[in-house]
Short mmCIF file of C-alpha atoms in Angstrom, two decimals:
data_model
loop_
_atom_site.label_atom_id
_atom_site.label_comp_id
_atom_site.label_asym_id
_atom_site.label_seq_id
_atom_site.Cartn_x
_atom_site.Cartn_y
_atom_site.Cartn_z
CA MET A 1 -20.25 8.29 11.45
CA ALA A 2 -19.38 10.56 14.57
CA SER A 3 -18.40 13.97 14.09
CA ILE A 4 -15.35 15.45 16.20
CA THR A 5 -14.51 19.06 16.55
CA PHE A 6 -11.12 20.05 17.29
CA VAL A 7 -10.30 23.64 18.93
CA GLN A 8 -6.54 24.89 18.57
CA PRO A 9 -5.13 26.85 21.25
CA ASP A 10 -5.82 30.04 19.06
CA GLY A 11 -9.33 29.10 19.19
CA SER A 12 -9.63 27.84 15.54
CA ARG A 13 -12.08 24.84 15.00
CA SER A 14 -12.07 22.09 12.51
CA SER A 15 -14.31 19.33 12.47
CA VAL A 16 -13.90 15.47 11.16
CA GLU A 17 -16.28 12.65 10.56
CA VAL A 18 -15.19 9.39 11.67
CA ALA A 19 -16.41 5.72 11.94
CA PRO A 20 -17.45 4.56 15.46
CA GLY A 21 -14.46 2.94 17.14
CA THR A 22 -11.77 5.43 15.83
CA THR A 23 -9.78 7.07 18.70
CA ILE A 24 -9.52 10.94 18.97
CA MET A 25 -5.92 10.34 18.08
CA GLN A 26 -6.39 8.54 14.89
CA ALA A 27 -9.16 11.02 13.72
CA ALA A 28 -6.81 13.89 14.10
CA THR A 29 -3.64 12.27 12.46
CA ALA A 30 -5.72 10.70 9.64
CA HIS A 31 -7.19 14.29 8.74
CA GLY A 32 -4.05 16.31 9.15
CA VAL A 33 -5.33 18.24 12.40
CA GLN A 34 -2.63 20.00 14.00
CA GLY A 35 -1.69 19.68 17.76
CA ILE A 36 -1.44 15.80 18.22
CA VAL A 37 2.05 14.21 18.04
CA ALA A 38 1.34 10.58 18.86
CA GLU A 39 4.83 9.54 18.94
CA CYS A 40 4.12 5.89 20.32
CA GLY A 41 1.41 5.55 17.80
CA GLY A 42 -1.55 4.72 20.12
CA ASN A 43 0.20 2.44 22.63
CA ALA A 44 -0.40 4.77 25.72
CA MET A 45 3.41 5.03 26.25
CA CYS A 46 4.16 8.73 25.35
CA ALA A 47 1.55 11.40 26.45
CA THR A 48 1.96 13.23 23.25
CA CYS A 49 -1.50 12.82 22.21
CA HIS A 50 -2.94 14.80 25.11
CA VAL A 51 -6.26 16.64 24.70
CA TYR A 52 -8.81 18.39 26.76
CA VAL A 53 -12.23 16.99 26.45
CA ASP A 54 -15.05 19.30 26.75
CA PRO A 55 -16.77 19.00 30.38
CA LEU A 56 -20.04 18.51 28.63
CA PHE A 57 -18.86 15.09 27.46
CA LEU A 58 -16.79 13.91 30.34
CA ASP A 59 -19.39 11.78 31.99
CA ARG A 60 -19.88 9.70 28.86
CA LEU A 61 -16.30 8.50 28.51
CA GLN A 62 -14.80 5.58 29.96
CA ALA A 63 -12.85 6.28 32.92
CA ALA A 64 -8.85 6.64 32.37
CA THR A 65 -6.92 3.52 33.20
CA GLU A 66 -4.44 3.58 35.86
CA ASP A 67 -1.76 3.66 33.14
CA GLU A 68 -3.30 6.82 31.26
CA ASP A 69 -3.68 8.55 34.58
CA ALA A 70 -0.16 8.08 35.13
CA LEU A 71 0.98 9.40 31.82
CA LEU A 72 -1.48 12.36 31.99
CA ASP A 73 0.63 13.30 35.08
CA GLY A 74 3.70 13.63 32.94
CA ALA A 75 2.12 15.33 29.81
CA ALA A 76 4.02 18.42 28.68
CA ALA A 77 0.94 20.77 28.94
CA PRO A 78 -0.90 21.26 32.41
CA ARG A 79 -3.21 18.55 33.42
CA GLN A 80 -6.94 19.73 33.65
CA PRO A 81 -10.27 17.95 34.57
CA GLY A 82 -10.81 17.13 30.99
CA SER A 83 -7.16 15.80 30.01
CA ARG A 84 -7.26 12.50 28.24
CA LEU A 85 -5.08 10.77 26.02
CA GLY A 86 -6.52 10.91 22.59
CA CYS A 87 -5.43 7.46 21.48
CA GLN A 88 -7.27 5.98 24.69
CA VAL A 89 -10.73 7.59 23.96
CA ALA A 90 -12.70 6.05 21.08
CA VAL A 91 -15.66 7.95 19.52
CA THR A 92 -18.91 6.20 19.76
CA ASN A 93 -22.38 7.15 18.55
CA ALA A 94 -23.12 8.72 21.98
CA LEU A 95 -20.09 10.89 21.49
CA ASP A 96 -21.32 12.43 18.28
CA GLY A 97 -20.32 16.01 18.38
CA LEU A 98 -17.50 15.45 20.78
CA VAL A 99 -15.36 18.65 21.15
CA VAL A 100 -11.81 18.60 22.13
CA THR A 101 -9.09 21.41 22.74
CA MET A 102 -5.60 20.94 21.92
CA PRO A 103 -2.87 21.97 24.38
CA ASP A 104 -0.36 24.49 23.40
CA CYS A 105 2.38 21.68 23.50
CA GLN A 106 2.71 17.94 23.53
CA VAL A 107 6.59 17.74 24.43
CA MET B 1 24.49 -36.23 5.38
CA ALA B 2 25.40 -32.84 4.15
CA SER B 3 23.09 -31.36 1.85
CA THR B 4 22.87 -28.16 -0.15
CA LEU B 5 19.33 -28.62 -1.03
CA VAL B 6 17.08 -25.79 -0.13
CA GLN B 7 14.16 -26.80 1.70
CA SER B 8 10.85 -26.64 -0.10
CA ARG B 9 7.79 -24.90 1.09
CA PRO B 10 6.41 -26.31 4.10
CA ASN B 11 3.84 -28.77 3.82
CA GLY B 12 0.26 -27.71 2.39
CA ASN B 13 1.61 -24.24 1.35
CA ASP B 14 2.47 -25.03 -2.38
CA GLY B 15 1.35 -21.38 -3.39
CA LEU B 16 3.28 -19.71 -0.50
CA PRO B 17 5.69 -17.01 -1.66
CA SER B 18 9.20 -18.30 -0.92
CA LEU B 19 12.60 -16.32 -1.34
CA ASP B 20 15.95 -17.95 -1.10
CA VAL B 21 17.68 -14.99 0.72
CA ASP B 22 19.96 -15.05 3.73
CA ALA B 23 18.57 -11.99 5.72
CA PHE B 24 21.69 -12.29 7.95
CA SER B 25 24.49 -12.07 5.44
CA ASP B 26 27.09 -9.65 5.22
CA ALA B 27 26.19 -8.38 1.95
CA PHE B 28 22.41 -8.28 3.17
CA LEU B 29 23.15 -6.62 6.36
CA ALA B 30 25.20 -3.91 4.52
CA ASP B 31 22.59 -3.05 2.20
CA PRO B 32 19.34 -4.63 3.10
CA PHE B 33 16.93 -2.22 0.97
CA PRO B 34 16.89 -3.97 -2.26
CA THR B 35 15.98 -7.26 -0.69
CA HIS B 36 13.52 -5.65 1.69
CA ALA B 37 11.72 -4.58 -1.71
CA MET B 38 11.64 -8.15 -3.07
CA LEU B 39 10.29 -9.27 0.10
CA ARG B 40 7.53 -6.72 0.45
CA ASP B 41 6.77 -7.62 -3.22
CA ALA B 42 6.74 -11.47 -3.03
CA GLY B 43 3.71 -11.47 -0.77
CA ALA B 44 2.07 -10.52 2.48
CA VAL B 45 3.81 -13.69 4.22
CA VAL B 46 6.94 -14.98 2.74
CA TRP B 47 8.86 -18.42 3.51
CA LEU B 48 12.42 -18.06 3.80
CA PRO B 49 13.90 -21.62 3.16
CA ARG B 50 17.33 -20.81 4.18
CA TYR B 51 16.62 -20.72 7.74
CA GLY B 52 12.95 -22.62 7.62
CA ILE B 53 11.19 -19.44 8.75
CA TRP B 54 8.21 -17.36 8.02
CA SER B 55 8.76 -13.64 7.49
CA VAL B 56 6.65 -10.22 6.85
CA ALA B 57 8.16 -7.26 5.38
CA ARG B 58 5.03 -5.11 4.65
CA HIS B 59 4.16 -2.33 7.04
CA ALA B 60 0.44 -3.72 7.50
CA GLU B 61 1.25 -7.29 8.40
CA VAL B 62 4.51 -6.27 10.46
CA SER B 63 2.40 -3.98 12.44
CA ALA B 64 -0.16 -6.39 12.91
CA ALA B 65 2.22 -9.20 14.21
CA LEU B 66 3.75 -6.82 16.49
CA ASN B 67 0.00 -6.00 18.16
CA ASP B 68 -1.00 -9.67 18.17
CA TRP B 69 1.19 -10.84 21.25
CA SER B 70 -1.43 -13.74 21.86
CA ARG B 71 -0.67 -15.34 18.66
CA PHE B 72 2.73 -14.07 17.94
CA ARG B 73 4.84 -14.86 21.15
CA SER B 74 7.88 -13.48 22.65
CA GLY B 75 8.54 -16.23 25.41
CA SER B 76 10.16 -18.70 22.88
CA GLY B 77 12.61 -15.87 22.02
CA VAL B 78 12.69 -12.91 19.69
CA GLY B 79 15.64 -14.29 17.77
CA LEU B 80 15.85 -17.11 15.47
CA ALA B 81 16.47 -19.85 18.39
CA ASN B 82 13.12 -21.28 19.39
CA PHE B 83 13.53 -21.66 23.36
CA ALA B 84 11.00 -24.50 23.40
CA ARG B 85 13.57 -26.67 21.55
CA GLU B 86 17.15 -24.93 22.00
CA THR B 87 18.71 -23.58 25.36
CA PRO B 88 18.94 -19.91 25.34
CA TRP B 89 22.34 -18.73 25.50
CA ARG B 90 21.47 -16.42 28.66
CA THR B 91 18.88 -16.26 30.98
CA PRO B 92 15.77 -14.69 29.03
CA SER B 93 14.88 -11.38 29.28
CA LEU B 94 12.07 -10.42 31.94
CA VAL B 95 10.34 -8.25 29.60
CA LEU B 96 11.62 -8.73 25.81
CA GLU B 97 11.39 -12.76 26.25
CA ARG B 98 8.17 -13.01 28.15
CA ASP B 99 4.50 -12.85 27.68
CA PRO B 100 1.53 -11.71 29.69
CA PRO B 101 1.15 -12.12 32.59
CA GLU B 102 4.64 -12.30 33.47
CA HIS B 103 5.64 -9.59 31.29
CA THR B 104 2.89 -7.29 32.36
CA ARG B 105 4.46 -7.05 35.91
CA ALA B 106 7.87 -6.50 34.94
CA ARG B 107 7.11 -4.02 32.27
CA ALA B 108 4.86 -1.75 34.29
CA VAL B 109 8.09 -1.09 36.56
CA LEU B 110 10.14 0.00 33.71
CA GLN B 111 7.53 1.86 32.20
CA ARG B 112 7.05 3.81 35.39
CA ILE B 113 10.48 4.51 35.74
CA LEU B 114 10.81 5.75 32.17
CA SER B 115 7.73 7.52 32.18
CA PRO B 116 6.96 11.13 30.63
CA ALA B 117 7.10 12.63 34.47
CA ALA B 118 10.60 11.03 34.85
CA MET B 119 11.84 12.45 31.34
CA LYS B 120 10.92 16.10 32.71
CA ARG B 121 13.14 15.64 35.44
CA LEU B 122 15.93 14.59 33.15
CA ARG B 123 15.65 17.09 30.61
CA ALA B 124 17.77 20.07 31.97
CA THR B 125 20.68 17.42 32.62
CA PHE B 126 20.62 16.02 29.27
CA MET B 127 20.37 19.43 27.61
CA ALA B 128 23.42 20.61 29.54
CA ALA B 129 25.47 17.60 28.58
CA ALA B 130 24.59 18.32 25.22
CA GLU B 131 25.79 21.66 25.20
CA THR B 132 29.12 20.73 26.70
CA LEU B 133 29.89 17.69 24.25
CA VAL B 134 28.80 19.84 21.22
CA GLY B 135 31.07 22.70 22.44
CA GLU B 136 33.96 20.33 22.73
CA VAL B 137 33.54 18.82 19.13
CA LEU B 138 32.82 22.11 17.51
CA ALA B 139 36.29 23.39 18.50
CA ARG B 140 37.67 20.25 16.69
CA GLY B 141 35.75 21.06 13.40
CA THR B 142 36.45 17.72 11.50
CA ILE B 143 35.32 14.78 13.82
CA ASP B 144 34.04 11.00 13.77
CA ALA B 145 30.34 11.62 14.44
CA VAL B 146 29.88 8.10 15.60
CA PRO B 147 32.37 7.92 18.67
CA ASP B 148 32.64 11.61 19.16
CA LEU B 149 28.60 12.34 19.08
CA ALA B 150 26.51 9.33 18.70
CA GLU B 151 28.51 7.20 21.27
CA ALA B 152 29.75 10.06 23.42
CA PHE B 153 26.56 11.58 24.31
CA PRO B 154 24.63 8.47 25.53
CA LEU B 155 27.44 7.50 27.37
CA SER B 156 27.53 10.80 28.99
CA VAL B 157 24.11 10.73 30.18
CA PHE B 158 22.75 7.21 30.34
CA PRO B 159 24.98 5.57 32.49
CA ASP B 160 24.42 8.30 35.06
CA ALA B 161 20.88 8.07 34.92
CA LEU B 162 20.98 4.53 35.37
CA GLY B 163 22.98 5.31 38.43
CA ILE B 164 26.40 3.13 37.89
CA GLY B 165 29.93 3.90 38.74
CA ARG B 166 32.41 5.50 36.41
CA GLU B 167 34.67 2.28 36.21
CA GLY B 168 34.37 -0.17 33.33
CA ARG B 169 31.68 1.71 31.20
CA GLU B 170 33.55 0.72 28.11
CA HIS B 171 31.94 -2.82 28.50
CA ILE B 172 28.37 -1.04 27.85
CA LEU B 173 28.67 -1.00 24.00
CA PRO B 174 30.35 -4.38 23.50
CA PHE B 175 27.77 -5.98 25.67
CA ALA B 176 24.82 -4.87 23.57
CA ASN B 177 26.54 -5.82 20.53
CA VAL B 178 26.53 -9.35 21.71
CA VAL B 179 23.06 -9.30 22.62
CA PHE B 180 21.68 -8.14 19.42
CA ASN B 181 24.16 -10.28 17.24
CA ALA B 182 22.95 -13.11 19.40
CA PHE B 183 19.44 -12.79 18.03
CA GLY B 184 20.59 -13.96 14.59
CA PRO B 185 21.54 -17.33 13.19
CA ASP B 186 24.88 -19.13 13.82
CA ASN B 187 26.87 -16.94 11.76
CA HIS B 188 30.26 -15.31 11.82
CA LEU B 189 28.69 -12.18 13.64
CA ARG B 190 27.06 -14.24 16.18
CA ARG B 191 30.18 -16.47 16.87
CA SER B 192 32.57 -13.74 17.21
CA ALA B 193 30.38 -11.77 19.34
CA LEU B 194 29.82 -14.76 21.85
CA ALA B 195 33.48 -15.61 21.86
CA GLU B 196 34.34 -12.19 23.07
CA ALA B 197 31.44 -11.73 25.38
CA ALA B 198 32.59 -13.28 28.66
CA PRO B 199 34.33 -9.84 30.26
CA HIS B 200 31.49 -7.77 29.40
CA ILE B 201 28.65 -10.02 30.48
CA ALA B 202 30.55 -10.55 33.75
CA TRP B 203 30.80 -6.75 34.13
CA VAL B 204 27.46 -6.10 33.56
CA ALA B 205 26.24 -8.72 35.58
CA GLU B 206 28.12 -7.12 38.58
CA GLN B 207 26.62 -3.77 37.98
CA CYS B 208 23.14 -5.18 37.99
CA GLU B 209 23.56 -6.85 41.35
CA ARG B 210 24.80 -3.86 42.87
CA ALA B 211 22.26 -1.68 44.79
CA THR B 212 22.89 1.76 43.33
CA THR B 213 21.91 4.74 45.52
CA SER B 214 20.16 6.66 42.74
CA GLY B 215 18.92 6.45 39.38
CA PHE B 216 16.91 3.93 37.36
CA GLY B 217 18.80 0.79 39.08
CA ALA B 218 18.26 2.04 42.42
CA GLU B 219 14.27 2.45 41.45
CA ILE B 220 14.16 -0.88 39.95
CA HIS B 221 15.77 -2.51 43.37
CA GLU B 222 13.13 -0.32 45.19
CA ALA B 223 10.49 -2.02 43.02
CA ALA B 224 11.77 -5.31 44.14
CA LYS B 225 11.68 -4.29 47.94
CA THR B 226 7.93 -3.33 47.78
CA GLY B 227 7.19 -6.56 45.93
CA ALA B 228 6.24 -5.11 42.39
CA ILE B 229 8.94 -7.65 41.40
CA ALA B 230 10.69 -10.56 42.86
CA GLN B 231 13.71 -9.67 44.92
CA ASP B 232 16.12 -11.94 42.41
CA GLU B 233 14.28 -10.38 39.39
CA ALA B 234 15.85 -6.98 39.87
CA PRO B 235 19.15 -7.53 38.40
CA LEU B 236 17.73 -9.19 35.43
CA LEU B 237 15.62 -5.96 34.83
CA ILE B 238 18.35 -3.87 35.05
CA ARG B 239 20.31 -5.87 32.56
CA SER B 240 17.50 -5.07 30.06
CA LEU B 241 18.59 -1.44 30.37
CA PHE B 242 22.12 -2.27 29.61
CA SER B 243 21.16 -4.41 26.69
CA ALA B 244 18.63 -2.02 25.00
CA GLY B 245 19.38 1.42 26.35
CA VAL B 246 22.50 2.37 24.93
CA ASP B 247 23.49 0.66 21.57
CA THR B 248 20.15 1.31 20.08
CA THR B 249 20.16 5.01 20.96
CA VAL B 250 23.84 5.38 19.74
CA ASN B 251 22.67 3.97 16.17
CA GLY B 252 19.63 5.98 16.12
CA LEU B 253 21.69 9.26 16.71
CA ALA B 254 24.33 8.07 14.02
CA ALA B 255 21.46 7.57 11.77
CA ALA B 256 20.28 11.11 12.36
CA LEU B 257 23.57 12.49 11.92
CA HIS B 258 24.09 10.54 8.64
CA CYS B 259 20.73 11.68 7.23
CA LEU B 260 21.38 15.48 8.21
CA ALA B 261 25.09 15.19 6.80
CA ARG B 262 23.59 13.72 3.55
CA SER B 263 20.55 16.29 3.29
CA PRO B 264 21.56 19.97 3.37
CA ALA B 265 17.99 20.95 2.68
CA GLN B 266 16.87 19.03 5.84
CA TRP B 267 19.69 20.33 7.84
CA ALA B 268 18.70 23.96 6.78
CA ALA B 269 15.33 23.20 7.86
CA LEU B 270 16.33 21.93 11.52
CA ARG B 271 18.61 25.16 11.52
CA ALA B 272 15.83 27.38 10.91
CA ASP B 273 13.56 25.62 13.26
CA PRO B 274 15.27 23.78 16.15
CA SER B 275 12.02 22.55 17.61
CA LEU B 276 12.06 20.12 14.75
CA ALA B 277 14.81 18.31 16.47
CA ARG B 278 12.67 15.53 17.92
CA ALA B 279 10.94 15.09 14.54
CA ALA B 280 14.35 14.97 12.86
CA PHE B 281 15.35 12.16 15.29
CA GLU B 282 12.24 10.33 14.66
CA GLU B 283 12.17 10.42 11.05
CA ALA B 284 15.80 8.91 11.11
CA VAL B 285 14.48 6.09 13.51
CA ARG B 286 12.00 5.48 10.67
CA LEU B 287 14.14 5.44 7.73
CA GLU B 288 17.39 3.68 9.16
CA SER B 289 15.45 1.49 11.86
CA PRO B 290 18.32 1.05 14.02
CA VAL B 291 16.71 -2.30 15.15
CA GLN B 292 15.95 -3.92 11.93
CA THR B 293 14.41 -7.18 12.89
CA PHE B 294 12.76 -9.20 15.81
CA PHE B 295 11.14 -12.67 15.66
CA ARG B 296 8.06 -13.88 17.16
CA THR B 297 6.94 -17.60 17.58
CA THR B 298 3.44 -19.12 17.27
CA VAL B 299 2.21 -21.61 19.91
CA SER B 300 -0.78 -22.78 17.69
CA ASP B 301 -1.68 -22.77 14.10
CA VAL B 302 -2.20 -19.32 13.00
CA GLU B 303 -4.35 -18.01 10.27
CA PHE B 304 -2.62 -14.67 9.10
CA ALA B 305 -2.93 -12.76 6.14
CA GLY B 306 -4.24 -15.55 3.95
CA THR B 307 -1.62 -18.02 5.12
CA THR B 308 -1.66 -20.79 7.73
CA ILE B 309 1.51 -20.53 9.80
CA PRO B 310 1.87 -23.82 11.89
CA ALA B 311 2.56 -24.04 15.70
CA GLN B 312 6.24 -23.79 16.71
CA SER B 313 6.96 -21.71 13.69
CA LYS B 314 9.45 -18.79 13.99
CA LEU B 315 8.21 -15.42 12.25
CA LEU B 316 10.76 -12.79 11.46
CA MET B 317 9.47 -9.35 11.40
CA PHE B 318 11.49 -6.98 9.19
CA LEU B 319 10.80 -3.66 11.09
CA GLY B 320 13.21 -1.87 8.57
CA ALA B 321 11.34 -2.97 5.43
CA ALA B 322 8.06 -1.81 7.05
CA ASN B 323 9.20 1.41 7.74
CA ARG B 324 10.01 1.98 3.92
CA ASP B 325 6.82 0.14 2.49
CA PRO B 326 5.58 2.43 -0.39
CA ARG B 327 2.14 0.87 0.56
CA ARG B 328 2.42 2.88 3.75
CA TRP B 329 4.68 5.85 3.08
CA ASP B 330 4.94 8.54 0.44
CA ALA B 331 8.86 8.53 -1.11
CA PRO B 332 9.62 6.19 1.74
CA ASP B 333 13.23 6.27 1.00
CA ASP B 334 13.52 10.03 1.60
CA TYR B 335 14.56 11.66 4.76
CA VAL B 336 11.89 14.38 5.30
CA ILE B 337 11.82 15.87 8.98
CA THR B 338 8.42 17.29 8.87
CA ARG B 339 6.92 13.76 7.68
CA GLN B 340 4.05 12.49 9.81
CA THR B 341 5.98 9.35 11.31
CA THR B 342 3.14 8.14 13.53
CA GLY B 343 2.71 4.64 13.12
CA HIS B 344 6.45 3.65 12.12
CA VAL B 345 7.62 0.39 13.76
CA GLY B 346 11.32 1.40 14.49
CA PHE B 347 10.44 1.23 18.27
CA GLY B 348 8.38 -1.79 17.70
CA ALA B 349 4.52 -1.43 18.56
CA GLY B 350 1.95 -3.31 20.88
CA ILE B 351 3.13 -4.27 24.38
CA HIS B 352 6.87 -5.02 23.85
CA MET B 353 7.16 -1.56 22.10
CA CYS B 354 10.36 -0.21 23.42
CA VAL B 355 9.98 0.69 26.88
CA GLY B 356 12.95 3.41 26.50
CA GLN B 357 11.39 5.12 23.49
CA LEU B 358 10.89 8.47 25.63
CA ILE B 359 14.49 8.59 26.80
CA ALA B 360 15.79 7.60 23.22
CA ARG B 361 13.84 10.58 21.92
CA LEU B 362 14.96 12.90 24.64
CA GLU B 363 18.46 12.20 23.97
CA GLY B 364 17.94 12.52 20.06
CA GLU B 365 16.24 15.90 20.68
CA CYS B 366 18.66 17.45 22.91
CA LEU B 367 21.53 16.63 20.96
CA LEU B 368 20.26 17.66 17.53
CA ALA B 369 18.64 20.77 19.06
CA VAL B 370 21.85 21.81 20.45
CA LEU B 371 23.51 20.95 17.15
CA ALA B 372 20.83 22.88 15.22
CA ARG B 373 21.73 26.09 17.15
CA ALA B 374 25.52 25.91 17.34
CA VAL B 375 26.33 24.37 14.04
CA GLU B 376 26.10 26.22 10.63
CA THR B 377 26.97 23.22 8.51
CA ILE B 378 27.47 19.54 8.80
CA GLU B 379 29.14 17.88 5.83
CA PRO B 380 30.42 14.63 4.99
CA ALA B 381 34.34 14.55 5.35
CA GLY B 382 34.81 10.96 4.09
CA PRO B 383 33.13 7.89 3.38
CA PRO B 384 30.98 6.25 6.30
CA VAL B 385 31.75 2.71 7.38
CA ARG B 386 28.98 0.21 8.50
CA ARG B 387 29.10 -1.95 11.84
CA LEU B 388 27.36 -5.03 10.87
CA ASN B 389 25.17 -6.85 13.32
CA ASN B 390 22.74 -9.32 12.97
CA THR B 391 19.92 -7.21 14.48
CA LEU B 392 21.10 -3.50 14.34
CA ARG B 393 21.73 -1.11 11.68
CA GLY B 394 24.45 1.01 12.58
CA LEU B 395 27.87 2.82 11.53
CA LYS B 396 31.34 2.31 12.98
CA SER B 397 32.49 5.34 11.52
CA LEU B 398 30.89 8.72 9.97
CA PRO B 399 33.63 11.55 9.57
CA VAL B 400 31.84 15.03 9.32
CA ARG B 401 33.17 18.56 9.08
CA LEU B 402 31.18 20.99 11.47
CA THR B 403 31.33 24.90 10.85
CA PRO B 404 30.14 26.82 14.04
CA ALA B 405 27.02 29.02 13.46
CA ARG B 406 27.95 32.89 13.25
CA ASN B 407 25.35 33.83 15.62
CA ALA B 408 24.89 30.63 17.73
CA THR B 409 21.91 30.99 19.58
CA ARG B 410 22.85 28.84 22.75
#
């Protein structure tokens, strides 16, 4: 299992334990974590599962595809260096302890 | 020799659940839900002898089939007809009725044009159009919410976004009605739709050829100039926006208005927090599933959910049944605007998932948000009338009475 900590815009934190292979989006929606909408259900089409990945973990992630990159440009909240789509990042054992911050809006 | 015998189960599938239902009869289309429950309960994969096809109605299998394009193909058509054996009634769609790699290229063009960034640019215009329309209908009080809101709103924003002229827009909805009826069997709905189709098809074809100066149409012609798609593919790709861009949204909006008029508590919740407008639209898409069904075709024998589906079989996916599957949803038949709807298949799923889903949601959000701020109550003012279609679940008429909000926060 790998742990993910979600930080809400107000600073409140919650952690969930998920099996490797679970995406950040799936982890949040399955555990009722607020702040992810995931309208398209994980098909990389809507940019409503936008998260800010803690910079400490960025170099351990696979690079965003061209599609994800374009979608992030259209995300509702400002794009930052740690911006990713939660549905495109699956946790691995190497990402255990991952910290992601929710943007203040998704639509 | 004419025969009324029901076909038996396909060879080697003696234990396969089978149901003798006509999923395209008027009675079924008017109220599919009791039969959906029978289909879900019969098994993970159910043989439908009436048309000699396979079907899935549970959320798990519908979702799995949608996400498995390599085994469940679209290139042989997403209606009952198998293009490997039957000539399609029209040139197949570049996206809907194609598989990778051809699908990927055309799809990418549409996805870029209909991206979240593009929606940001449209939002203010759509919101202003919703304000204007709601102001007009509110002055009348009792309206027919199908033509006056559900049709009027998309027709006031989508053709402009597409970049077409004002003449002839009355062809748009009848054209889509033909396309969606044509996915069904050779029944009275399909026959009468095709019999009246010629003028609508001709008008749409003319619009698709025309190089518009702005909007999605112009962007598609531009993509052809840069080589992203072939020059002669541009009109066909624009046709997809006519087929799938308006009627589906009309039915989604009508569904949402119907749900809200029937559910005073949900309307009150939306009134109290108009930021729920987008969720209220989404939940209506789940509950009513404007697109009820699509087919896939196997190209080789497929092991699926404990069944072997032979090559060249048609698989009917009941999206509407999956969206009310009690195995997946709590209180599936209830309209609850705060529900977590992620994973519903009202827009499909996988590589063919509705490419216009963002513009549909934007339209739903704008109209419902403006209504929530300007309208105190929305109540039924007469019985709704269904419009039967082989694929779409929609309404022809929805009489409602609107009461203006006392302190409208416009």
